[in-house]
Coordinates of C-alpha atoms in Angstrom, one line a residue:
M1 CA 76.7 89.2 108.0
E2 CA 77.8 90.2 104.5
I3 CA 81.4 90.4 105.5
S4 CA 81.4 86.6 106.3
K5 CA 80.1 85.9 102.8
K6 CA 82.9 87.9 101.1
K7 CA 84.8 84.9 99.9
Q8 CA 81.6 83.4 98.5
Y9 CA 80.9 86.6 96.4
D10 CA 84.6 86.7 95.3
Q11 CA 84.3 83.1 94.2
H12 CA 81.4 83.9 91.9
K13 CA 83.5 86.6 90.3
I14 CA 86.4 84.2 89.8
L15 CA 84.1 81.8 88.1
R16 CA 82.9 84.5 85.7
I17 CA 86.5 85.5 85.0
Q18 CA 87.5 81.9 84.3
K19 CA 84.7 81.5 81.8
L20 CA 85.7 84.7 80.0
R21 CA 89.3 83.6 79.9
S22 CA 88.3 80.4 78.2
E23 CA 86.7 82.5 75.4
I24 CA 90.1 84.0 74.5
T25 CA 91.0 80.7 72.7
S26 CA 87.5 79.4 71.9
R27 CA 86.3 82.7 70.3
P28 CA 89.3 84.4 68.7
N29 CA 87.1 86.5 66.4
T30 CA 85.7 88.4 69.4
I31 CA 89.0 88.6 71.4
F32 CA 88.8 92.4 71.8
D33 CA 85.3 92.2 73.3
T34 CA 86.5 89.4 75.6
Y35 CA 89.5 91.6 76.8
L36 CA 87.0 94.4 77.4
K37 CA 84.7 92.1 79.5
L38 CA 87.7 90.9 81.5
F39 CA 88.9 94.5 82.0
E40 CA 85.4 95.4 83.3
E41 CA 85.4 92.4 85.7
Y42 CA 88.7 93.5 87.2
E43 CA 88.2 97.3 86.9
Y44 CA 87.0 97.8 90.5
N45 CA 88.4 94.5 91.8
K46 CA 92.1 94.3 91.1
F47 CA 94.2 97.0 89.4
D48 CA 97.1 94.9 88.1
S49 CA 94.8 92.4 86.3
A50 CA 92.6 95.2 84.9
Y51 CA 95.6 97.0 83.6
F52 CA 96.9 93.8 82.0
Y53 CA 93.7 93.4 79.9
G54 CA 93.5 97.1 79.2
K55 CA 97.0 97.0 77.7
K56 CA 95.9 93.9 75.8
M57 CA 93.0 95.9 74.3
L58 CA 95.3 98.8 73.4
D59 CA 98.0 96.6 71.9
L60 CA 95.4 94.7 69.8
S61 CA 93.9 98.0 68.5
Y62 CA 97.4 99.2 67.4
K63 CA 98.0 95.8 65.8
E64 CA 94.8 96.1 63.8
H65 CA 95.4 99.8 63.1
D66 CA 91.9 100.5 64.6
V67 CA 92.0 104.2 65.7
I68 CA 88.6 104.1 67.2
K69 CA 89.4 101.1 69.5
Q70 CA 92.7 102.8 70.3
N71 CA 90.9 105.8 71.7
E72 CA 88.3 103.6 73.5
S73 CA 91.1 101.5 75.1
K74 CA 92.8 104.7 76.3
V75 CA 89.5 105.9 77.9
K76 CA 89.4 102.6 79.8
L77 CA 93.0 102.7 80.9
A78 CA 92.8 106.4 82.0
S79 CA 89.7 105.5 84.1
L80 CA 91.6 102.6 85.7
L81 CA 94.6 104.7 86.5
L82 CA 92.4 107.3 88.2
H83 CA 90.9 104.5 90.4
A84 CA 94.4 103.7 91.5
G85 CA 95.2 107.3 92.3
M86 CA 97.8 107.7 89.5
F87 CA 96.9 111.3 88.4
K88 CA 99.9 112.0 86.1
E89 CA 99.4 108.8 84.1
T90 CA 95.6 109.5 83.9
F91 CA 96.2 112.9 82.4
D92 CA 98.9 111.6 80.1
Y93 CA 96.3 109.2 78.6
L94 CA 93.6 111.8 78.5
K95 CA 95.9 114.0 76.3
E96 CA 96.2 111.2 73.8
I97 CA 92.5 110.7 73.4
N98 CA 90.7 112.3 70.4
P99 CA 87.0 112.6 71.6
I100 CA 85.8 113.2 68.0
L101 CA 86.5 109.5 67.2
L102 CA 84.5 108.2 70.2
D103 CA 80.8 107.2 70.0
R104 CA 78.1 108.7 72.2
Q105 CA 78.7 106.4 75.2
Y106 CA 82.5 106.7 75.1
K107 CA 82.2 110.5 74.8
Y108 CA 80.1 110.5 78.0
E109 CA 82.7 108.3 79.7
Y110 CA 85.6 110.5 78.5
Y111 CA 84.1 113.8 79.9
A112 CA 82.9 112.1 83.1
L113 CA 86.4 110.8 83.5
K114 CA 88.0 114.2 83.0
S115 CA 85.6 115.6 85.6
G116 CA 86.5 112.8 88.0
A117 CA 90.3 113.4 87.4
Y118 CA 89.9 117.1 88.4
S119 CA 87.6 116.5 91.3
N120 CA 89.9 113.9 92.8
L121 CA 92.9 116.2 92.2
A122 CA 91.0 118.9 94.2
I123 CA 90.5 116.4 97.1
Y124 CA 94.1 115.2 96.9
N125 CA 95.7 118.7 96.9
S126 CA 93.2 120.2 99.4
D127 CA 94.6 123.6 98.8
E128 CA 92.2 126.5 98.4
N129 CA 94.5 128.1 95.8
F130 CA 93.9 125.2 93.4
T131 CA 90.7 123.5 94.7
K132 CA 88.3 126.0 93.3
T133 CA 89.9 125.9 89.8
Y134 CA 89.9 122.1 89.8
N135 CA 86.3 121.8 91.0
A136 CA 85.2 124.4 88.4
K137 CA 86.8 122.3 85.7
A138 CA 85.2 119.1 87.1
V139 CA 81.7 120.7 87.0
S140 CA 82.4 122.0 83.4
Y141 CA 83.3 118.5 82.2
L142 CA 80.3 117.0 83.9
D143 CA 78.1 119.5 81.9
S144 CA 79.9 118.2 78.8
A145 CA 79.2 114.6 79.8
I146 CA 75.5 115.3 80.5
V147 CA 75.1 116.4 76.8
F148 CA 75.9 112.8 75.7
C149 CA 73.6 111.0 78.1
E150 CA 70.5 109.3 76.9
P151 CA 67.2 110.9 78.2
K152 CA 66.0 109.4 81.5
S153 CA 69.0 107.1 81.6
F154 CA 70.9 106.0 84.7
D155 CA 74.0 107.9 83.4
L156 CA 72.0 111.1 83.1
L157 CA 70.4 111.1 86.6
F158 CA 73.6 109.9 88.3
T159 CA 75.7 112.6 86.6
L160 CA 73.2 115.3 87.5
G161 CA 73.3 114.1 91.1
N162 CA 77.1 113.9 91.0
R163 CA 77.2 117.4 89.7
Q164 CA 75.4 118.6 92.8
V165 CA 78.0 117.0 95.0
V166 CA 81.0 118.3 93.0
A167 CA 79.5 121.8 92.8
G168 CA 79.0 121.8 96.6
E169 CA 75.2 122.0 96.2
T170 CA 74.5 119.4 98.9
N171 CA 72.3 121.6 101.0
G172 CA 69.4 121.0 98.6
P173 CA 67.4 117.8 98.1
P174 CA 69.2 114.9 96.3
K175 CA 66.4 114.6 93.8
Y176 CA 68.3 112.8 91.1
F177 CA 69.9 110.2 93.4
L178 CA 66.5 109.6 95.1
E179 CA 64.8 109.2 91.7
L180 CA 67.3 106.5 90.8
L181 CA 67.0 104.8 94.1
K182 CA 63.2 104.7 94.0
H183 CA 62.4 103.9 90.4
Y184 CA 65.4 102.3 88.7
K185 CA 66.7 98.7 88.9
L186 CA 70.4 99.0 89.9
T187 CA 73.3 96.7 89.8
E188 CA 75.0 96.2 93.1
H189 CA 78.0 98.2 91.9
N190 CA 75.9 101.2 90.7
R191 CA 73.8 101.0 93.9
A192 CA 77.1 101.3 96.0
R193 CA 78.2 104.3 93.9
L194 CA 74.7 105.9 94.3
L195 CA 74.5 105.4 98.0
T196 CA 78.0 106.8 98.6
G197 CA 77.1 109.9 96.6
L198 CA 73.8 110.2 98.4
A199 CA 75.6 110.2 101.8
A200 CA 77.2 113.5 100.8
F201 CA 73.8 115.1 101.3
Y202 CA 73.6 114.1 105.0
Q203 CA 76.5 115.9 106.7
Q204 CA 74.7 117.5 109.6
D205 CA 75.1 116.0 113.1
D206 CA 71.4 115.2 113.3
Q207 CA 71.7 113.3 110.0
N208 CA 74.5 111.1 111.2
D209 CA 72.3 107.9 111.5
Q210 CA 71.1 108.4 107.9
R211 CA 74.6 108.9 106.6
I212 CA 76.0 105.8 108.4
W213 CA 73.1 103.7 107.1
L214 CA 73.8 104.9 103.5
L215 CA 77.5 104.2 103.8
A216 CA 76.9 100.8 105.4
E217 CA 74.4 99.8 102.7
S218 CA 77.0 101.0 100.1
A219 CA 79.7 98.8 101.7
I220 CA 77.3 95.8 101.6
S221 CA 76.7 96.4 97.9
D222 CA 80.5 96.6 97.3
I223 CA 81.0 93.3 99.0
R224 CA 78.2 91.7 97.0
S225 CA 79.8 92.9 93.7
S226 CA 83.4 92.0 94.8
T227 CA 84.3 95.6 94.5
K228 CA 87.7 96.4 96.2
E229 CA 88.1 99.9 94.9
T230 CA 85.6 101.3 97.4
L231 CA 85.3 104.5 99.3
A232 CA 82.3 103.5 101.5
T233 CA 84.2 101.6 104.2
L234 CA 86.7 104.3 104.7
L235 CA 84.1 107.0 105.0
L236 CA 82.1 104.7 107.3
A237 CA 85.1 104.2 109.5
E238 CA 85.8 107.9 109.7
D239 CA 82.2 108.7 110.6
L240 CA 82.0 106.0 113.3
F241 CA 85.3 107.2 114.8
K242 CA 84.2 110.8 114.8
H243 CA 81.1 109.8 116.8
G244 CA 82.9 107.6 119.3
D245 CA 82.2 104.1 117.9
V246 CA 85.8 103.1 118.1
D247 CA 85.4 99.3 117.9
N248 CA 83.3 99.4 114.7
A249 CA 85.5 102.1 113.2
Y250 CA 88.5 99.9 113.7
L251 CA 86.7 97.0 112.0
F252 CA 85.9 99.0 108.9
I253 CA 89.2 100.8 108.6
Q254 CA 90.9 97.4 108.6
Q255 CA 88.4 96.2 106.0
S256 CA 89.2 99.3 103.9
R257 CA 92.9 98.8 104.3
D258 CA 92.6 95.2 103.1
D259 CA 90.5 96.2 100.1
A260 CA 92.9 99.0 99.1
G261 CA 95.9 96.7 99.4
F262 CA 94.2 94.0 97.3
Y263 CA 93.2 96.4 94.6
G264 CA 96.4 98.4 94.6
N265 CA 95.0 101.9 95.2
R266 CA 98.1 103.9 96.3
L267 CA 96.3 107.1 97.2
R268 CA 93.7 105.3 99.2
K269 CA 96.3 103.3 101.2
L270 CA 98.1 106.6 102.1
K271 CA 94.8 108.0 103.4
I272 CA 94.0 104.9 105.4
E273 CA 97.4 104.8 106.9
S274 CA 97.0 108.3 108.1
V275 CA 93.7 107.5 109.8
L276 CA 94.4 104.0 111.1
P277 CA 96.9 104.9 113.8
D278 CA 94.4 107.3 115.5
I279 CA 91.7 104.7 115.5
A280 CA 94.1 101.9 116.7
A281 CA 95.3 104.1 119.5
Q282 CA 91.8 104.6 120.8
V283 CA 91.1 100.9 120.5
N284 CA 94.3 100.2 122.6
I285 CA 93.2 102.8 125.1
A286 CA 89.8 101.2 125.5
T287 CA 91.3 97.8 125.8
Q288 CA 93.8 99.0 128.4
R289 CA 90.9 100.6 130.3
E290 CA 89.1 97.3 130.4
K291 CA 92.3 95.5 131.5
N292 CA 92.7 98.1 134.3
K293 CA 89.2 97.4 135.4
F294 CA 89.9 93.7 135.7
L295 CA 93.3 94.3 137.4
T296 CA 91.5 96.6 139.9
Y297 CA 89.0 93.8 140.5
F298 CA 91.8 91.3 140.9
L299 CA 93.6 93.5 143.3
S300 CA 90.5 94.1 145.3
I301 CA 90.0 90.3 145.6
S302 CA 93.7 90.0 146.6
L303 CA 93.3 92.7 149.3
V304 CA 90.1 91.1 150.7
T305 CA 91.8 87.7 150.7
A306 CA 94.8 89.0 152.4
V307 CA 92.7 90.8 155.1
I308 CA 90.6 87.7 155.7
S309 CA 93.8 85.6 156.0
L310 CA 95.3 88.0 158.4
V311 CA 92.2 88.3 160.6
S312 CA 91.8 84.5 160.5
F313 CA 95.4 84.2 161.6
M314 CA 95.0 86.7 164.4
I315 CA 91.8 85.0 165.6
F316 CA 93.5 81.6 165.5
I317 CA 96.5 82.9 167.5
Q318 CA 94.2 84.5 170.0
F319 CA 92.2 81.4 170.3
R320 CA 95.3 79.3 170.8
K321 CA 96.6 81.7 173.4
L322 CA 93.3 81.6 175.3
K323 CA 93.2 77.8 175.1
I324 CA 96.8 77.5 176.2
Q325 CA 96.1 79.9 179.1
D326 CA 93.1 77.9 180.1
E327 CA 95.1 74.7 179.9
V328 CA 97.8 76.2 182.0
I329 CA 95.3 77.3 184.7
K330 CA 93.7 73.9 184.8
A331 CA 97.1 72.1 184.7
K332 CA 99.0 74.4 187.1
N333 CA 99.8 71.4 189.3
I334 CA 101.0 69.2 186.3
E335 CA 104.6 68.4 186.2
L336 CA 107.2 70.2 184.0
N337 CA 107.3 67.4 181.4
Q338 CA 103.6 67.9 180.7
V339 CA 104.1 71.6 180.0
N340 CA 106.9 70.7 177.6
D341 CA 104.6 68.3 175.8
Q342 CA 101.9 71.0 175.5
L343 CA 104.4 73.4 173.9
L344 CA 105.4 70.8 171.4
I345 CA 101.8 70.3 170.4
T346 CA 101.4 74.1 170.1
N347 CA 104.5 74.3 167.8
D348 CA 103.1 71.5 165.6
K349 CA 99.8 73.3 165.3
L350 CA 101.6 76.5 164.3
R351 CA 103.6 74.7 161.6
E352 CA 100.3 73.2 160.4
F353 CA 98.8 76.7 160.2
A354 CA 101.8 77.9 158.2
T355 CA 101.3 75.1 155.7
V356 CA 97.6 75.8 155.4
N357 CA 98.3 79.5 154.9
E358 CA 100.8 78.7 152.2
K359 CA 98.1 76.7 150.4
Y360 CA 95.7 79.7 150.6
I361 CA 98.3 81.8 149.0
G362 CA 98.8 79.3 146.2
Y363 CA 95.1 79.1 145.6
F364 CA 94.9 82.9 145.5
F365 CA 97.5 83.0 142.7
A366 CA 95.6 80.2 140.9
V367 CA 92.5 82.3 141.0
I368 CA 94.3 85.3 139.6
S369 CA 95.7 83.2 136.8
G370 CA 92.2 81.9 136.0
Y371 CA 90.9 85.5 135.7
I372 CA 93.8 86.5 133.5
L373 CA 93.1 83.5 131.3
K374 CA 89.4 84.4 131.1
L375 CA 90.3 88.0 130.2
D376 CA 92.6 86.7 127.4
R377 CA 89.8 84.5 126.1
L378 CA 87.3 87.4 126.4
K379 CA 89.6 89.7 124.4
K380 CA 90.0 87.1 121.7
N381 CA 86.3 86.5 121.6
V382 CA 85.4 90.2 121.3
E383 CA 87.9 90.8 118.5
R384 CA 86.4 87.9 116.4
K385 CA 82.8 89.1 116.8
I386 CA 83.9 92.6 115.8
L387 CA 85.6 91.3 112.7
A388 CA 82.5 89.2 111.9
K389 CA 80.3 92.3 112.5
R390 CA 78.1 90.3 114.8
F391 CA 77.7 93.1 117.3
G392 CA 74.7 91.7 119.1
E393 CA 76.5 88.5 119.9
I394 CA 79.8 89.8 121.1
L395 CA 79.6 88.7 124.7
P396 CA 77.8 85.3 124.3
G397 CA 79.3 84.0 121.1
L398 CA 83.1 84.6 121.0
K399 CA 85.6 82.3 119.4
D400 CA 89.4 81.9 119.4
I401 CA 91.5 84.6 117.9
D402 CA 93.5 83.9 114.8
I403 CA 97.0 84.1 116.3
K404 CA 98.6 83.3 112.9
Q405 CA 96.8 86.2 111.3
E406 CA 97.7 88.6 114.2
R407 CA 101.3 87.5 113.9
A408 CA 101.1 88.1 110.2
I409 CA 99.6 91.6 110.8
L410 CA 102.3 92.3 113.4
F411 CA 105.1 91.3 110.9
N412 CA 103.4 93.3 108.2
T413 CA 103.2 96.4 110.4
F414 CA 106.8 95.9 111.5
D415 CA 107.9 95.6 107.9
R416 CA 105.9 98.6 106.8
V417 CA 107.2 100.9 109.6
F418 CA 110.7 99.6 109.3
M419 CA 110.8 100.2 105.5
S420 CA 109.3 103.7 106.0
I421 CA 112.3 104.5 108.3
F422 CA 114.9 102.6 106.3
P423 CA 113.7 102.6 102.7
N424 CA 117.1 101.7 101.3
F425 CA 117.6 98.8 103.6
V426 CA 116.8 96.0 101.1
T427 CA 119.0 97.7 98.4
V428 CA 122.0 98.1 100.7
F429 CA 121.5 94.5 102.0
N430 CA 121.5 93.0 98.6
S431 CA 124.5 95.1 97.5
L432 CA 126.5 93.0 99.9
L433 CA 125.6 89.8 98.0
K434 CA 126.3 88.4 94.6
Q435 CA 123.4 88.9 92.2
E436 CA 122.5 85.2 92.3
D437 CA 122.4 85.2 96.1
Q438 CA 120.4 88.4 96.5
I439 CA 117.2 88.2 98.5
W440 CA 114.3 90.2 97.2
P441 CA 110.9 89.8 99.0
K442 CA 108.0 88.6 96.8
A443 CA 105.0 90.9 96.6
P444 CA 103.1 91.8 98.7
E445 CA 105.8 91.2 101.3
L446 CA 108.1 94.0 102.2
L447 CA 110.5 91.8 104.1
N448 CA 111.0 88.1 104.4
T449 CA 112.6 86.1 107.3
D450 CA 116.2 86.6 106.2
L451 CA 115.7 90.4 105.8
R452 CA 113.6 90.6 109.0
I453 CA 116.5 89.1 111.1
F454 CA 118.9 91.8 109.9
A455 CA 116.2 94.4 110.2
L456 CA 116.0 93.6 113.9
I457 CA 119.8 93.7 114.1
R458 CA 119.7 97.2 112.5
L459 CA 117.3 98.3 115.3
G460 CA 119.8 97.2 117.9
I461 CA 118.4 93.7 118.8
I462 CA 121.6 91.7 118.4
D463 CA 120.8 88.9 120.9
N464 CA 119.9 85.6 119.1
Q465 CA 117.6 84.6 121.8
A466 CA 115.6 87.9 121.6
I467 CA 115.4 87.6 117.8
A468 CA 114.3 84.0 118.0
T469 CA 111.6 85.0 120.5
I470 CA 110.3 87.8 118.3
L471 CA 110.2 85.7 115.1
E472 CA 109.1 82.5 116.8
Y473 CA 112.1 80.5 115.7
S474 CA 114.7 78.5 117.7
V475 CA 118.0 80.2 118.6
N476 CA 119.8 77.7 116.4
T477 CA 117.6 78.5 113.4
I478 CA 118.4 82.2 113.8
Y479 CA 122.1 81.4 114.0
V480 CA 122.0 79.2 110.9
Y481 CA 120.1 82.0 108.9
K482 CA 122.7 84.6 109.9
M483 CA 125.7 82.4 109.1
R484 CA 124.3 81.2 105.8
I485 CA 123.9 84.8 104.6
K486 CA 127.2 86.0 105.9
A487 CA 128.9 83.0 104.2
K488 CA 127.7 84.3 100.8
A489 CA 128.5 87.9 101.5
L490 CA 131.1 89.9 99.4
V491 CA 132.6 91.3 102.7
P492 CA 133.7 89.6 105.9
G493 CA 131.1 88.9 108.6
D494 CA 132.1 91.7 110.9
E495 CA 132.1 94.2 108.0
F496 CA 128.7 92.9 106.9
D497 CA 127.2 93.8 110.4
K498 CA 128.9 97.2 110.4
I499 CA 127.4 98.1 107.0
I500 CA 124.0 96.9 108.0
M501 CA 124.2 99.1 111.1
M502 CA 125.2 102.0 108.9
V503 CA 122.0 101.9 106.8
K504 CA 120.6 105.4 107.0
A505 CA 117.1 106.4 108.2
V506 CA 115.1 108.9 106.3

């Protein structure tokens, strides 16, 4: 599974980057080219790092008063900002670029970039009053980009194929994309771009298998090239969800969410967060359905066991009655003390039966506990195989769930939802502390433990025991956290709690 090799591919990229970084000091005469190579390594991998080296290129070009490199640097930065969904900043840079000063390749990139900006803007707005205009501009700029392509080059064929997609001409054959796929040697990154574009030509219901295959192959190429700014996994998750494959859709939407978060694509994260709850809800429904099946099975066993126990008890009682009656008939001439002895024996037997029956009940609950434990293990096993994308081995080869990761995901989800409801919480909280005592979470965290405790209090959970259980701390630790913060506050402890409770929701 390629997902399991993701860290290995990422490590290869890290080694390439480390080698390039060493050239900054060892080869100072080519430092601009080194910055450019580092920018290209990070461009589809991590926005912040790519932006850092893009700015290095731009600053160096200004320092050297090299107008050509200034314009080339702005082309690269504008492209990067578009990847991150920052449309305003993209257009701001585009306005500053003088295409006349660019060489043939950069002119191609410039016009292709302007086309991408307008086509992405059309997708983002999704308003028919503006979409047609934006798409028309996107097609026009693609035509300008095509002029600067070398004959029979990858750029030419890819741009011609992309023009079909942007112009909505996907009912015809994807001849340019197929030409590239069949006859050109592609990098993994270009192959991923090509396959994602090719998938746009397979939108009919009877073409679903082909579309899913193309998107899956595109996602594999993205993994191999350590590309985090990827659209394939999101489209794949949406398609799988649409056609009822909820488990795999959940796997890929999580993958897409992780990649978007790592890269820093704001627009992509918003899109994912709008889709993820629907998929997660269906996963929960399916999981609950399976739990209900097991519970029904357990209840059936419980009912059968209870019936058997009741029937056994009734038979035993009847048997004892018959036996006692027989003994009474045979011993009708026995003295009264013998009858009393027999009754004592009978009572002892009944007490013995009660003890045995109690053990049956204990065993029955033990069986139920065993099944619940197996269900828990099965759930954990299935989730790991889904995350590993080893679909054919889900039932036979499951392993323990990563509780630490699940807890981290739970806290991350709590933080994200809480901050979406109380966006001013951290600011208000820190306004109650001196500047040197203020608590600001470190990226990518939204809240840390101190803030999370008071976030729970804001939600109405004021019991230390409840907070300790949720955060997996001792009650004493929670008490110490609260007292330590209140001791540093600019207001009394009671006033501190009141202000926290007064933080407004949006």
